[in-house]
Structure formats: structure tokens, C-alpha cells
């Protein structure tokens, strides 16, 4: 009979740190306990980050080198209330490849209109075909796709943000209301200008047969629409009592970075000054490739990816040779 040799047992004192993992966690530790420890350690870090962004924490020796920057503020999501009134605005934004401006536009407009208690929904009509940009056709598409729960529209540029809270975005019952009037717009000041931001009831827009679909490239479609407003016998109204002048809006367009397609090719040079008596809202040719409900900075909007169609026999300038 042989005696077995037992290995000597290793006993730890209760105050010894050798039985701890990194001096903090016991060797036998449940996932739940590990989660609690991580949460306990992570909370101070998150608090420090928040205080650093808001300026609540001062870093000695670094403040003079790089000033503290505020964290981006996300507006609180505001749900429209039926008590705001019976009318609902469809904000139609013709769009292509200007995402930086869109990120500023949607949260700003949602907060601005909510503070004014304007029931609204933003529709971003994104042109995804390979033709030249056609702002007027996109507005026609937005009108047709905006649904029956809105009864008036805002033809709204994505790079023009209203700053003065006294601007009127209410229901334009008496006639088209040009919010970005020539005496307020920071760039365009001629008397017949109706671009930038224009409000119309859906009934008035149909009376004008919408906008002409012949304008490919940038410019002139607003001037043609001014003639349609007059031809429909509608009175064009503009803001009064606004004292902020050219500081009424923030124009975020950078001409050096966002070059506009102002080329005039073939017969486009002559056709751009003519009134289109045939085309408009009821013969715009398009296909909605996709429709997405998204939020940007807490603000909801609908993005319509739209494929426009072009008749090369009638408007060969929809493409550039």
C-alpha cells in the first residue's frame, strides 16, 4: 500500500489582493455582477464627457489653447396639436445632393414652425435620375404626393432658413404669400421675384396648373410661375412690418462649393422666357423610386426619391451634350 502525496493547499488571507482580478473583480464573478461594475465605472466617464461639452469642466492649462465647444443641441421632438388650427402645411423641398444643408434645414424648420404652432410636414423631393435638376417638376411631384391631410404648401428652398419669428407661415387664404419677398431675401431683390419661400393653398396651386416642367437646370422657373399667378387672377401678397431686412433669413448656400447649373443650351436660351401654356401639374412625368419616413435631429420628414422623365424632342436641354 502506497501513500498518496497530496499537494499542499494554498490559503489566501482575506485581506490579500492576490485573489482579485486586477484588484477589483473576484475570480468567480457572474455576468450580472460584471455588468454592474462596468456600469459603475462607465457612469463617471459619461458624466465627465457631458460636463466637458457643456463647459461645466475646466481644463487647467488648456483653456487658452482651444476654447470649449458646445455639444450639438438636438431639438425636442414636438408633436403637433389639433388645437393649433384646422390647416396643415406641406413643406415641399426640391432636393439633390445637398445633405449638409438638409441636416440643418429639417430640424430648424420643425422647431420654427412648431413654436409658431403651425401644423406641418416636411417632404424632401430628391431627384435621383440622370437628367439636369428640375426644381419646378419636383415641386409638382411633391404637391401630388403630399396627401390629403395637408391643404396648403410651401415651395421652400433648402438653403433658406427663416430667423424672424414674426414671419407668417399661416394659411394663405387671400392669395399666394411670398415669405421671402425681395426686400427681405438676402440675394434676390427684383419686384417680380417669387422664389425662395412661397405659400399657396392647394386650390390656388391647381388654378395655376402648378409649375412648368420645361425648366431643366437652374433658374427662370419662378419668373414663369409669377406669370401663372397673374394669369390665374390671383393676388400676390408679401410680408409687412418686418424690420430685420436682409437679416430676416440665414442663407446657407455656398456658391464656391455648390455651383449652380446655369448653362443654356440649344433652344433653351429662347424658350426660357416664354410662358408654358401646356405643361404643368397635370402632365408631369415621374416615378417614385422609394419613399422613406425618417427623422433628422429629432425632426420627422418624408424623403421621396423621384425619377423624372424627359421628352428629348420637346426639351432636349434636359441633358448636357
mmCIF file of C-alpha atoms in Angstrom:
data_model
loop_
_atom_site.group_PDB
_atom_site.id
_atom_site.type_symbol
_atom_site.label_atom_id
_atom_site.label_comp_id
_atom_site.label_asym_id
_atom_site.label_seq_id
_atom_site.Cartn_x
_atom_site.Cartn_y
_atom_site.Cartn_z
ATOM 1 C CA UNK A 1 0.000 0.000 0.000
ATOM 2 C CA UNK A 2 1.389 3.256 -1.079
ATOM 3 C CA UNK A 3 0.698 6.598 0.453
ATOM 4 C CA UNK A 4 -0.526 9.295 -1.931
ATOM 5 C CA UNK A 5 1.206 12.591 -1.775
ATOM 6 C CA UNK A 6 -1.274 15.458 -1.582
ATOM 7 C CA UNK A 7 -0.370 18.826 -2.965
ATOM 8 C CA UNK A 8 -0.249 21.480 -0.320
ATOM 9 C CA UNK A 9 -3.330 23.682 -0.300
ATOM 10 C CA UNK A 10 -2.945 27.377 -0.931
ATOM 11 C CA UNK A 11 -4.813 29.536 1.541
ATOM 12 C CA UNK A 12 -5.357 33.232 0.999
ATOM 13 C CA UNK A 13 -5.785 35.770 3.656
ATOM 14 C CA UNK A 14 -8.978 37.794 3.433
ATOM 15 C CA UNK A 15 -7.026 41.000 3.116
ATOM 16 C CA UNK A 16 -4.798 39.703 0.300
ATOM 17 C CA UNK A 17 -5.173 41.267 -3.168
ATOM 18 C CA UNK A 18 -3.717 38.239 -4.970
ATOM 19 C CA UNK A 19 -7.184 36.616 -5.200
ATOM 20 C CA UNK A 20 -8.623 39.567 -7.101
ATOM 21 C CA UNK A 21 -8.722 40.119 -10.813
ATOM 22 C CA UNK A 22 -6.936 43.423 -11.437
ATOM 23 C CA UNK A 23 -7.503 44.155 -7.811
ATOM 24 C CA UNK A 24 -11.204 44.875 -8.433
ATOM 25 C CA UNK A 25 -13.207 41.820 -9.513
ATOM 26 C CA UNK A 26 -13.289 38.403 -7.784
ATOM 27 C CA UNK A 27 -12.185 35.425 -9.823
ATOM 28 C CA UNK A 28 -15.641 33.952 -9.711
ATOM 29 C CA UNK A 29 -17.825 36.753 -10.960
ATOM 30 C CA UNK A 30 -21.283 36.444 -12.553
ATOM 31 C CA UNK A 31 -22.155 38.316 -15.727
ATOM 32 C CA UNK A 32 -24.683 40.363 -13.771
ATOM 33 C CA UNK A 33 -22.062 41.494 -11.279
ATOM 34 C CA UNK A 34 -19.664 42.305 -14.104
ATOM 35 C CA UNK A 35 -22.361 44.435 -15.772
ATOM 36 C CA UNK A 36 -22.951 46.346 -12.540
ATOM 37 C CA UNK A 37 -19.243 47.038 -12.164
ATOM 38 C CA UNK A 38 -18.954 48.260 -15.782
ATOM 39 C CA UNK A 39 -21.972 50.480 -15.276
ATOM 40 C CA UNK A 40 -20.461 51.884 -12.083
ATOM 41 C CA UNK A 41 -17.172 52.638 -13.840
ATOM 42 C CA UNK A 42 -18.773 53.982 -17.039
ATOM 43 C CA UNK A 43 -21.150 56.474 -15.429
ATOM 44 C CA UNK A 44 -18.417 58.871 -14.194
ATOM 45 C CA UNK A 45 -16.843 58.843 -17.674
ATOM 46 C CA UNK A 46 -20.151 59.704 -19.314
ATOM 47 C CA UNK A 47 -20.732 62.463 -16.774
ATOM 48 C CA UNK A 48 -17.277 63.884 -17.435
ATOM 49 C CA UNK A 49 -17.903 63.896 -21.189
ATOM 50 C CA UNK A 50 -21.195 65.729 -20.771
ATOM 51 C CA UNK A 51 -19.689 68.339 -18.461
ATOM 52 C CA UNK A 52 -16.773 68.796 -20.845
ATOM 53 C CA UNK A 53 -19.129 69.539 -23.757
ATOM 54 C CA UNK A 54 -21.337 71.954 -21.856
ATOM 55 C CA UNK A 55 -18.419 73.837 -20.356
ATOM 56 C CA UNK A 56 -19.042 72.576 -16.803
ATOM 57 C CA UNK A 57 -15.488 71.218 -16.574
ATOM 58 C CA UNK A 58 -12.475 73.492 -16.879
ATOM 59 C CA UNK A 59 -9.176 72.027 -18.009
ATOM 60 C CA UNK A 60 -6.298 73.890 -16.464
ATOM 61 C CA UNK A 61 -3.633 74.961 -18.929
ATOM 62 C CA UNK A 62 -5.741 74.061 -21.998
ATOM 63 C CA UNK A 63 -8.482 76.675 -21.996
ATOM 64 C CA UNK A 64 -6.288 79.285 -23.624
ATOM 65 C CA UNK A 65 -5.167 76.877 -26.343
ATOM 66 C CA UNK A 66 -8.533 75.581 -27.597
ATOM 67 C CA UNK A 67 -11.864 77.027 -26.416
ATOM 68 C CA UNK A 68 -14.585 74.670 -25.240
ATOM 69 C CA UNK A 69 -17.139 73.751 -27.909
ATOM 70 C CA UNK A 70 -20.747 73.127 -27.089
ATOM 71 C CA UNK A 71 -22.244 69.755 -27.897
ATOM 72 C CA UNK A 72 -24.731 69.821 -30.790
ATOM 73 C CA UNK A 73 -28.189 70.537 -29.484
ATOM 74 C CA UNK A 74 -30.984 68.238 -30.638
ATOM 75 C CA UNK A 75 -34.358 69.967 -30.624
ATOM 76 C CA UNK A 76 -37.071 68.321 -28.616
ATOM 77 C CA UNK A 77 -39.498 66.422 -30.814
ATOM 78 C CA UNK A 78 -42.703 68.443 -30.832
ATOM 79 C CA UNK A 79 -45.937 66.699 -31.673
ATOM 80 C CA UNK A 80 -48.426 68.912 -33.448
ATOM 81 C CA UNK A 81 -51.689 69.595 -31.675
ATOM 82 C CA UNK A 82 -55.098 69.771 -33.332
ATOM 83 C CA UNK A 83 -55.746 72.870 -31.253
ATOM 84 C CA UNK A 84 -53.180 74.680 -33.421
ATOM 85 C CA UNK A 85 -55.812 75.034 -36.122
ATOM 86 C CA UNK A 86 -57.622 73.212 -38.933
ATOM 87 C CA UNK A 87 -54.961 73.747 -41.608
ATOM 88 C CA UNK A 88 -51.813 71.701 -42.226
ATOM 89 C CA UNK A 89 -48.779 72.793 -44.245
ATOM 90 C CA UNK A 90 -46.811 70.597 -46.659
ATOM 91 C CA UNK A 91 -43.251 71.966 -46.817
ATOM 92 C CA UNK A 92 -42.022 70.915 -50.278
ATOM 93 C CA UNK A 93 -38.235 70.886 -50.601
ATOM 94 C CA UNK A 94 -36.824 70.163 -54.082
ATOM 95 C CA UNK A 95 -33.507 68.487 -53.443
ATOM 96 C CA UNK A 96 -30.383 66.931 -54.891
ATOM 97 C CA UNK A 97 -27.031 66.179 -53.194
ATOM 98 C CA UNK A 98 -27.126 68.945 -50.583
ATOM 99 C CA UNK A 99 -27.123 66.805 -47.459
ATOM 100 C CA UNK A 100 -25.183 69.230 -45.277
ATOM 101 C CA UNK A 101 -27.879 71.849 -45.830
ATOM 102 C CA UNK A 102 -30.670 69.314 -45.293
ATOM 103 C CA UNK A 103 -29.229 68.367 -41.898
ATOM 104 C CA UNK A 104 -29.647 71.996 -40.835
ATOM 105 C CA UNK A 105 -32.940 72.653 -42.623
ATOM 106 C CA UNK A 106 -35.223 69.902 -41.279
ATOM 107 C CA UNK A 107 -34.578 70.395 -37.527
ATOM 108 C CA UNK A 108 -34.650 74.180 -37.902
ATOM 109 C CA UNK A 109 -37.957 74.258 -39.773
ATOM 110 C CA UNK A 110 -39.596 71.718 -37.480
ATOM 111 C CA UNK A 111 -38.670 73.731 -34.404
ATOM 112 C CA UNK A 112 -39.515 77.071 -36.039
ATOM 113 C CA UNK A 113 -42.974 76.012 -37.257
ATOM 114 C CA UNK A 114 -43.780 74.176 -34.029
ATOM 115 C CA UNK A 115 -43.000 77.280 -31.994
ATOM 116 C CA UNK A 116 -45.436 79.158 -34.236
ATOM 117 C CA UNK A 117 -47.982 76.343 -33.744
ATOM 118 C CA UNK A 118 -48.151 75.604 -37.450
ATOM 119 C CA UNK A 119 -49.213 72.027 -38.179
ATOM 120 C CA UNK A 120 -46.829 70.809 -40.856
ATOM 121 C CA UNK A 121 -44.913 68.022 -42.516
ATOM 122 C CA UNK A 122 -41.654 68.298 -44.475
ATOM 123 C CA UNK A 123 -41.387 66.499 -47.822
ATOM 124 C CA UNK A 124 -37.908 66.224 -49.348
ATOM 125 C CA UNK A 125 -38.308 65.522 -53.073
ATOM 126 C CA UNK A 126 -34.953 64.060 -54.044
ATOM 127 C CA UNK A 127 -34.192 63.847 -57.781
ATOM 128 C CA UNK A 128 -32.271 60.601 -58.366
ATOM 129 C CA UNK A 129 -32.355 60.349 -62.183
ATOM 130 C CA UNK A 130 -29.527 61.415 -64.506
ATOM 131 C CA UNK A 131 -31.215 64.454 -66.000
ATOM 132 C CA UNK A 132 -30.418 68.032 -65.083
ATOM 133 C CA UNK A 133 -32.030 69.362 -61.931
ATOM 134 C CA UNK A 134 -35.661 70.389 -62.404
ATOM 135 C CA UNK A 135 -36.916 72.295 -59.362
ATOM 136 C CA UNK A 136 -40.359 73.048 -60.810
ATOM 137 C CA UNK A 137 -41.140 69.433 -61.693
ATOM 138 C CA UNK A 138 -40.046 68.294 -58.247
ATOM 139 C CA UNK A 139 -42.458 70.760 -56.639
ATOM 140 C CA UNK A 140 -45.224 69.393 -58.867
ATOM 141 C CA UNK A 141 -44.349 65.882 -57.700
ATOM 142 C CA UNK A 142 -44.296 66.970 -54.060
ATOM 143 C CA UNK A 143 -47.730 68.519 -54.448
ATOM 144 C CA UNK A 144 -49.185 65.319 -55.912
ATOM 145 C CA UNK A 145 -47.524 63.090 -53.298
ATOM 146 C CA UNK A 146 -48.206 65.228 -50.218
ATOM 147 C CA UNK A 147 -51.523 63.558 -49.445
ATOM 148 C CA UNK A 148 -54.944 64.784 -48.394
ATOM 149 C CA UNK A 149 -54.029 65.625 -44.801
ATOM 150 C CA UNK A 150 -52.353 68.878 -45.935
ATOM 151 C CA UNK A 151 -54.302 71.743 -47.504
ATOM 152 C CA UNK A 152 -51.562 74.246 -48.356
ATOM 153 C CA UNK A 153 -47.942 74.119 -49.468
ATOM 154 C CA UNK A 154 -44.676 75.971 -49.014
ATOM 155 C CA UNK A 155 -42.370 75.887 -52.014
ATOM 156 C CA UNK A 156 -39.232 76.064 -49.882
ATOM 157 C CA UNK A 157 -35.525 76.247 -50.795
ATOM 158 C CA UNK A 158 -33.356 74.015 -48.612
ATOM 159 C CA UNK A 159 -30.719 76.729 -48.130
ATOM 160 C CA UNK A 160 -33.029 79.456 -46.787
ATOM 161 C CA UNK A 161 -33.788 79.394 -43.052
ATOM 162 C CA UNK A 162 -36.223 81.896 -41.524
ATOM 163 C CA UNK A 163 -34.874 83.682 -38.456
ATOM 164 C CA UNK A 164 -37.535 86.264 -37.641
ATOM 165 C CA UNK A 165 -40.407 84.679 -35.630
ATOM 166 C CA UNK A 166 -42.794 87.336 -36.941
ATOM 167 C CA UNK A 167 -42.831 85.860 -40.440
ATOM 168 C CA UNK A 168 -46.247 84.496 -41.357
ATOM 169 C CA UNK A 169 -46.470 80.807 -42.342
ATOM 170 C CA UNK A 170 -50.216 80.611 -41.825
ATOM 171 C CA UNK A 171 -52.868 79.519 -44.290
ATOM 172 C CA UNK A 172 -52.737 81.943 -47.299
ATOM 173 C CA UNK A 173 -56.456 82.157 -47.854
ATOM 174 C CA UNK A 174 -56.412 85.508 -49.699
ATOM 175 C CA UNK A 175 -53.772 84.514 -52.237
ATOM 176 C CA UNK A 176 -50.180 83.273 -52.681
ATOM 177 C CA UNK A 177 -47.984 84.635 -49.897
ATOM 178 C CA UNK A 178 -44.332 85.268 -50.739
ATOM 179 C CA UNK A 179 -42.469 84.838 -47.439
ATOM 180 C CA UNK A 180 -39.018 85.515 -48.944
ATOM 181 C CA UNK A 181 -40.028 88.821 -50.516
ATOM 182 C CA UNK A 182 -37.467 90.898 -52.471
ATOM 183 C CA UNK A 183 -36.948 93.396 -49.637
ATOM 184 C CA UNK A 184 -36.098 90.544 -47.242
ATOM 185 C CA UNK A 185 -34.282 87.949 -49.343
ATOM 186 C CA UNK A 186 -30.502 88.289 -48.887
ATOM 187 C CA UNK A 187 -29.751 87.802 -52.590
ATOM 188 C CA UNK A 188 -32.687 88.487 -54.969
ATOM 189 C CA UNK A 189 -34.371 91.879 -54.926
ATOM 190 C CA UNK A 190 -36.298 92.365 -58.192
ATOM 191 C CA UNK A 191 -40.018 93.092 -57.963
ATOM 192 C CA UNK A 192 -41.351 90.029 -59.770
ATOM 193 C CA UNK A 193 -39.287 87.563 -57.732
ATOM 194 C CA UNK A 194 -41.421 84.808 -56.135
ATOM 195 C CA UNK A 195 -38.732 82.211 -55.329
ATOM 196 C CA UNK A 196 -37.169 81.075 -52.085
ATOM 197 C CA UNK A 197 -40.301 80.554 -49.976
ATOM 198 C CA UNK A 198 -43.805 80.821 -51.406
ATOM 199 C CA UNK A 199 -47.038 79.706 -49.703
ATOM 200 C CA UNK A 200 -50.130 78.687 -51.667
ATOM 201 C CA UNK A 201 -53.344 76.874 -50.901
ATOM 202 C CA UNK A 202 -53.647 73.660 -52.856
ATOM 203 C CA UNK A 203 -56.657 75.114 -54.617
ATOM 204 C CA UNK A 204 -54.644 78.127 -55.821
ATOM 205 C CA UNK A 205 -51.766 75.923 -56.965
ATOM 206 C CA UNK A 206 -54.160 73.871 -59.077
ATOM 207 C CA UNK A 207 -55.624 77.065 -60.533
ATOM 208 C CA UNK A 208 -52.114 77.860 -61.805
ATOM 209 C CA UNK A 209 -51.724 74.285 -63.132
ATOM 210 C CA UNK A 210 -48.621 74.070 -60.967
ATOM 211 C CA UNK A 211 -45.252 74.959 -62.441
ATOM 212 C CA UNK A 212 -43.830 74.430 -65.910
ATOM 213 C CA UNK A 213 -41.860 71.218 -66.460
ATOM 214 C CA UNK A 214 -39.701 72.749 -69.215
ATOM 215 C CA UNK A 215 -37.067 74.288 -66.931
ATOM 216 C CA UNK A 216 -34.048 71.977 -66.652
ATOM 217 C CA UNK A 217 -31.042 73.461 -64.933
ATOM 218 C CA UNK A 218 -31.102 76.390 -62.557
ATOM 219 C CA UNK A 219 -33.299 79.476 -62.770
ATOM 220 C CA UNK A 220 -36.241 81.100 -64.599
ATOM 221 C CA UNK A 221 -38.968 78.712 -63.391
ATOM 222 C CA UNK A 222 -40.005 81.199 -60.686
ATOM 223 C CA UNK A 223 -40.363 84.008 -63.214
ATOM 224 C CA UNK A 224 -42.630 81.831 -65.354
ATOM 225 C CA UNK A 225 -44.694 80.921 -62.297
ATOM 226 C CA UNK A 226 -45.162 84.618 -61.484
ATOM 227 C CA UNK A 227 -46.906 84.942 -64.851
ATOM 228 C CA UNK A 228 -49.091 81.939 -63.985
ATOM 229 C CA UNK A 229 -50.161 83.566 -60.726
ATOM 230 C CA UNK A 230 -51.188 86.720 -62.565
ATOM 231 C CA UNK A 231 -52.844 84.714 -65.344
ATOM 232 C CA UNK A 232 -54.984 82.866 -62.778
ATOM 233 C CA UNK A 233 -56.222 86.193 -61.407
ATOM 234 C CA UNK A 234 -54.620 85.636 -58.003
ATOM 235 C CA UNK A 235 -53.299 88.416 -55.781
ATOM 236 C CA UNK A 236 -49.698 88.046 -54.674
ATOM 237 C CA UNK A 237 -49.183 89.058 -51.025
ATOM 238 C CA UNK A 238 -45.968 89.767 -49.139
ATOM 239 C CA UNK A 239 -44.918 90.393 -45.507
ATOM 240 C CA UNK A 240 -45.414 93.783 -43.878
ATOM 241 C CA UNK A 241 -43.939 95.212 -40.710
ATOM 242 C CA UNK A 242 -40.771 93.102 -40.832
ATOM 243 C CA UNK A 243 -37.864 95.298 -39.719
ATOM 244 C CA UNK A 244 -34.978 92.812 -39.979
ATOM 245 C CA UNK A 245 -34.371 93.446 -43.690
ATOM 246 C CA UNK A 246 -31.779 91.212 -45.327
ATOM 247 C CA UNK A 247 -31.063 89.627 -41.931
ATOM 248 C CA UNK A 248 -34.517 88.016 -41.885
ATOM 249 C CA UNK A 249 -33.129 84.745 -43.278
ATOM 250 C CA UNK A 250 -29.981 82.714 -42.989
ATOM 251 C CA UNK A 251 -28.822 81.804 -46.498
ATOM 252 C CA UNK A 252 -26.565 78.777 -46.065
ATOM 253 C CA UNK A 253 -25.713 78.270 -49.737
ATOM 254 C CA UNK A 254 -22.001 78.415 -50.528
ATOM 255 C CA UNK A 255 -21.591 79.378 -54.224
ATOM 256 C CA UNK A 256 -17.964 78.272 -54.241
ATOM 257 C CA UNK A 257 -18.890 74.795 -53.023
ATOM 258 C CA UNK A 258 -22.343 74.407 -54.619
ATOM 259 C CA UNK A 259 -22.012 75.628 -58.175
ATOM 260 C CA UNK A 260 -25.369 76.040 -59.887
ATOM 261 C CA UNK A 261 -26.091 74.583 -63.301
ATOM 262 C CA UNK A 262 -26.791 77.804 -65.203
ATOM 263 C CA UNK A 263 -25.890 76.561 -68.674
ATOM 264 C CA UNK A 264 -28.276 77.415 -71.503
ATOM 265 C CA UNK A 265 -28.009 75.054 -74.460
ATOM 266 C CA UNK A 266 -29.726 74.741 -77.847
ATOM 267 C CA UNK A 267 -33.185 76.353 -77.945
ATOM 268 C CA UNK A 268 -33.237 76.720 -74.156
ATOM 269 C CA UNK A 269 -31.991 80.291 -74.460
ATOM 270 C CA UNK A 270 -35.131 81.345 -76.307
ATOM 271 C CA UNK A 271 -37.633 79.060 -74.562
ATOM 272 C CA UNK A 272 -36.705 80.151 -71.034
ATOM 273 C CA UNK A 273 -38.538 83.474 -71.404
ATOM 274 C CA UNK A 274 -41.753 82.024 -72.831
ATOM 275 C CA UNK A 275 -44.924 81.173 -70.910
ATOM 276 C CA UNK A 276 -45.697 77.462 -70.983
ATOM 277 C CA UNK A 277 -49.435 77.219 -71.785
ATOM 278 C CA UNK A 278 -49.481 73.413 -71.991
ATOM 279 C CA UNK A 279 -47.272 71.834 -69.363
ATOM 280 C CA UNK A 280 -47.633 71.850 -65.629
ATOM 281 C CA UNK A 281 -49.048 69.943 -62.698
ATOM 282 C CA UNK A 282 -51.231 67.513 -64.625
ATOM 283 C CA UNK A 283 -48.684 66.264 -67.139
ATOM 284 C CA UNK A 284 -45.503 65.958 -65.089
ATOM 285 C CA UNK A 285 -43.907 62.595 -65.864
ATOM 286 C CA UNK A 286 -42.217 60.855 -62.961
ATOM 287 C CA UNK A 287 -41.851 57.706 -60.895
ATOM 288 C CA UNK A 288 -41.365 57.477 -57.129
ATOM 289 C CA UNK A 289 -38.443 55.087 -56.687
ATOM 290 C CA UNK A 290 -38.802 54.931 -52.895
ATOM 291 C CA UNK A 291 -40.499 56.681 -50.005
ATOM 292 C CA UNK A 292 -38.923 56.837 -46.531
ATOM 293 C CA UNK A 293 -40.108 58.280 -43.243
ATOM 294 C CA UNK A 294 -37.034 59.470 -41.343
ATOM 295 C CA UNK A 295 -36.035 61.820 -38.549
ATOM 296 C CA UNK A 296 -33.159 64.291 -38.689
ATOM 297 C CA UNK A 297 -32.071 65.709 -35.358
ATOM 298 C CA UNK A 298 -35.345 64.525 -33.830
ATOM 299 C CA UNK A 299 -37.447 66.177 -36.566
ATOM 300 C CA UNK A 300 -39.631 63.975 -38.824
ATOM 301 C CA UNK A 301 -39.740 64.240 -42.596
ATOM 302 C CA UNK A 302 -40.600 62.201 -45.684
ATOM 303 C CA UNK A 303 -37.971 61.612 -48.360
ATOM 304 C CA UNK A 304 -39.235 60.816 -51.848
ATOM 305 C CA UNK A 305 -36.624 59.504 -54.272
ATOM 306 C CA UNK A 306 -38.023 60.606 -57.620
ATOM 307 C CA UNK A 307 -37.136 59.636 -61.189
ATOM 308 C CA UNK A 308 -38.227 62.369 -63.590
ATOM 309 C CA UNK A 309 -38.854 61.660 -67.262
ATOM 310 C CA UNK A 310 -37.816 63.883 -70.151
ATOM 311 C CA UNK A 311 -39.132 64.148 -73.697
ATOM 312 C CA UNK A 312 -35.955 64.781 -75.657
ATOM 313 C CA UNK A 313 -37.955 66.019 -78.654
ATOM 314 C CA UNK A 314 -39.607 68.808 -76.639
ATOM 315 C CA UNK A 315 -36.867 69.662 -74.127
ATOM 316 C CA UNK A 316 -33.531 68.296 -75.367
ATOM 317 C CA UNK A 317 -31.771 70.542 -72.837
ATOM 318 C CA UNK A 318 -32.690 68.161 -70.010
ATOM 319 C CA UNK A 319 -29.286 66.623 -70.733
ATOM 320 C CA UNK A 320 -25.970 68.279 -71.445
ATOM 321 C CA UNK A 321 -24.156 67.116 -74.569
#
